[in-house]
Amino acid sequence: MIGEKMLTIKNLAATVGDKIILHDLNLTVKAGEVHAIMGPNGSGKSTLGNVLAGREGYTATAGTVEFLDHNLFALSTEERARKGLFLSFQYPIEIPGVTNIYFLRAAVNAVRKSRGDEPYDAMDFIKLIKEKAKFLHMDEGFLYRDVNKGFSGGEKKRNEILQLLLLEPKLAILDEIDSGLDIDALKIISDGINQLRRSDRAIILVTHYQRLLDHVIPDYVHVLSKGKIVKSGGPELAKELEQTGYAGL
Amino acid sequence: MTRNASIKKVLAQDYQHGFVTDIESDTFAPGLNEDVIRRLSAIKNEPEFMLEWRLKAYRHWLLLEEPHHWANIKYPNIDYQALAYYSAPKIKKDGPKSLDEVDPELLRTYEKLGIPLYERERLAGVAVDAVFDSVSVATTFKDKLAEKGVIFCPFSEAVHKHPDLIKQYLGSVVPTGDNFFAALNSAVFSDGSFVYIPPGVRCPMELSTYFRINAANTGQFERTLIIADRDSYVSYLEGCTAPMRDENQLHAAVVELIALDNAQIKYSTVQNWYPGDAEGKGGIYNFVTKRGACRGVNSKISWTQVETGSAITWKYPSVILQGDNSIGEFYSVALTNHYQQADTGTKMIHIGKNTSSTIIAKGISAGYGQNTYRGLVKVMAGADNARNYTQCDSLLMSDHCGAHTFPYIEVKNNTAQIEHEATTSRISEDQLFFCLQRGLSMEDAVSMIVNGFCKEVMKELPMEFAVEAQKLLGVSLEGSVG
Ligand SMILES: Nc1ncnc2c1ncn2[C@@H]1O[C@H](COP(=O)(O)OP(=O)(O)OP(=O)(O)O)[C@@H](O)[C@H]1O
Ligand SMILES: [Mg+2]
């Protein structure tokens, strides 16, 4: 419920290979909140998402991260996902030869299984996914194409949101979900995100632009620079940055 | 941490089909000479022409050398005198007329394999000619096939009932002296399947044989002959699995396919013989000669294979494109894990005019596995407008495995169009992370990515077979990333 702990990052440092990317990073996200993270290219925003999701090669070297009641780093990548951590990809990944609907059903059922829920059978799942695809104005043809293969940039992003809507995570980290979207698509995807806003769920939006934040109004805005959060504020901070840029920070 | 743990877990999975059925075997003492062949032929009550044929093959075999020198495989010398050349389960004199008469131990074996005969019959409408060791013990759906005039029977039966067809076609695609293993097979083959589809008949069901090697130290020498007469069609499925053993077992089968005018043969294999353990101990040696002849105009032969088993696979299902406008296809997935070695591919020999061939070969190497594609596309002088498309893709799962590609192209007619594409890639970390981040286990992630990689081949398999093959890739591979 609102105000309950979702994610608590304390003094996090992380390396990629042998390069230190994040250091002394602190962030607290509570259930029901939407946080936006902005910051210059190369400041470590995607790295943060990867560290939290448990990508191979992204190593936390100091600090602690609590996710719900768990020590995040004690969980494997897939356990984090099954407990409700979702990361949308800045550059979505293609899987040749595997249809979207097959992949998504396997993912949704893996998560359900871990919670002790019955898996969806093929018919029920088709019903569910068609409903979500319709909401996102996605042609059903996309369900039967190989995962992200040959999708346009915007279509890939829409497909990320389809995954988000199906997996219904507790904490969604959306990395530049708005980049490459046309105006109508931005509206549709924002509606998708807003639909997920709930008192027991939190969302972290990584973005460069105010335009997404016009649709999905954040509770907090943070600026990440050179691997740490250097400034935090309310929605007005994003508008301010739009005017001034990062130079003054 | 998570990666290594899951890899270890999967690598620890035992070969699921490793068990030995306790059926009394009637087995020859080890050794091979003309007397052994005479005894073998006598036990099978064969006509004189078969014995002569075997002896001729044997004499030729003595002159041949094992193909150690060119194939990219390594194994200790096989002592052919240490092998036994006949082993039969004890069955009632006249053979079983229904499943009730089949040794219950055998039926239990099939159950453990997940392929109970009656289930397969009922669910898939597949006629199963079950080969257990060397003698066929159960043949089903005969009546339904007989109605259409289709002959599907153990080879040993065909020798008696259809000697003219045997005389006409046996060895006509793979001659007795074709190669070392084919010659050995011709001399000592135990049994196998015979199929004849009469003119104009579309075989009403998929024909299927499940092989199983059982008795210790017994070479298994299957012989399959399939003839599709003009305007006919048949789809044949071959699936194999074997119990776990410590000593290596030799398997040297020969399969001959003949397609006459406008006929089509689709031959699908899922091969899951014991691959040896994680240290490379044990496992089946699989030296197979498979060849089809598109004799008639507009005829077509397709080979589809999913090879996940055996310690060593040496196998080149080929097509001789003799008839004008004939078509040859080869779709292959070969997977090598641990210390498995595969040297496999195809030969497409274009003789007739406007002949075309397609080769899609997917090699997956994991652990210390060595995977070689070896293919020959040959266009003869008279083969005007021949076309070939070859695509070879290799997927590497570890730092220690190997993928090798040897495409040979010989063209003697300048109207030929030959296309060759090859790729080698490592399993993608990005794809794995994506799958894990969506909640899939490492096992399921690897299985999914690899099955996706093999899709062009898998979709050629009949539906129920494809499902089995998908699972097999999963079991054979998952977790072997590293
Ligand atoms: N695998 C890697 N190997 C080496 N350097 C890396 C790797 N991944 C990230 N980096 C480096 O880490 C730094 C932070 O990258 P990151 O992708 O987190 O930035 P970002 O804030 O998301 O930038 P953008 O706004 O451009 O997406 C960059 O300098 C980048 O080059
Ligand atoms: Mg980024």
PDB file of C-alpha atoms in Angstrom, chain B residues 72 334-343 363-373 393-406 424-425:
ATOM      1  CA  ASN B  72      36.740 -34.674 -38.238  1.00  0.00           C
ATOM      2  CA  ALA B 334      23.144 -31.246 -34.901  1.00  0.00           C
ATOM      3  CA  LEU B 335      23.928 -30.632 -31.272  1.00  0.00           C
ATOM      4  CA  THR B 336      27.120 -31.626 -29.500  1.00  0.00           C
ATOM      5  CA  ASN B 337      27.602 -31.184 -25.771  1.00  0.00           C
ATOM      6  CA  HIS B 338      30.269 -32.442 -23.334  1.00  0.00           C
ATOM      7  CA  TYR B 339      32.708 -34.473 -25.485  1.00  0.00           C
ATOM      8  CA  GLN B 340      30.313 -35.373 -28.303  1.00  0.00           C
ATOM      9  CA  GLN B 341      31.582 -35.196 -31.871  1.00  0.00           C
ATOM     10  CA  ALA B 342      29.471 -34.806 -34.969  1.00  0.00           C
ATOM     11  CA  ASP B 343      30.636 -34.792 -38.561  1.00  0.00           C
ATOM     12  CA  GLY B 363      25.048 -26.745 -35.634  1.00  0.00           C
ATOM     13  CA  ILE B 364      25.033 -26.170 -31.888  1.00  0.00           C
ATOM     14  CA  SER B 365      28.176 -26.782 -29.878  1.00  0.00           C
ATOM     15  CA  ALA B 366      28.417 -26.741 -26.100  1.00  0.00           C
ATOM     16  CA  GLY B 367      30.863 -27.971 -23.488  1.00  0.00           C
ATOM     17  CA  TYR B 368      33.782 -29.527 -25.340  1.00  0.00           C
ATOM     18  CA  GLY B 369      31.596 -30.645 -28.246  1.00  0.00           C
ATOM     19  CA  GLN B 370      32.943 -30.606 -31.781  1.00  0.00           C
ATOM     20  CA  ASN B 371      30.496 -29.976 -34.566  1.00  0.00           C
ATOM     21  CA  THR B 372      31.403 -30.260 -38.226  1.00  0.00           C
ATOM     22  CA  TYR B 373      29.234 -29.548 -41.237  1.00  0.00           C
ATOM     23  CA  ASP B 393      24.609 -21.574 -39.101  1.00  0.00           C
ATOM     24  CA  SER B 394      26.675 -22.418 -36.046  1.00  0.00           C
ATOM     25  CA  LEU B 395      25.840 -21.473 -32.502  1.00  0.00           C
ATOM     26  CA  LEU B 396      28.536 -21.704 -29.851  1.00  0.00           C
ATOM     27  CA  MET B 397      27.593 -22.102 -26.216  1.00  0.00           C
ATOM     28  CA  SER B 398      31.010 -22.280 -24.561  1.00  0.00           C
ATOM     29  CA  ASP B 399      34.652 -21.323 -24.966  1.00  0.00           C
ATOM     30  CA  HIS B 400      35.852 -24.884 -25.383  1.00  0.00           C
ATOM     31  CA  CYS B 401      33.588 -26.185 -28.132  1.00  0.00           C
ATOM     32  CA  GLY B 402      34.203 -26.086 -31.833  1.00  0.00           C
ATOM     33  CA  ALA B 403      32.241 -25.474 -35.017  1.00  0.00           C
ATOM     34  CA  HIS B 404      33.693 -26.330 -38.408  1.00  0.00           C
ATOM     35  CA  THR B 405      32.244 -25.937 -41.875  1.00  0.00           C
ATOM     36  CA  PHE B 406      33.482 -27.735 -44.979  1.00  0.00           C
ATOM     37  CA  THR B 424      28.870 -18.488 -36.634  1.00  0.00           C
ATOM     38  CA  SER B 425      27.744 -16.801 -33.460  1.00  0.00           C
TER      39      SER B 425
END
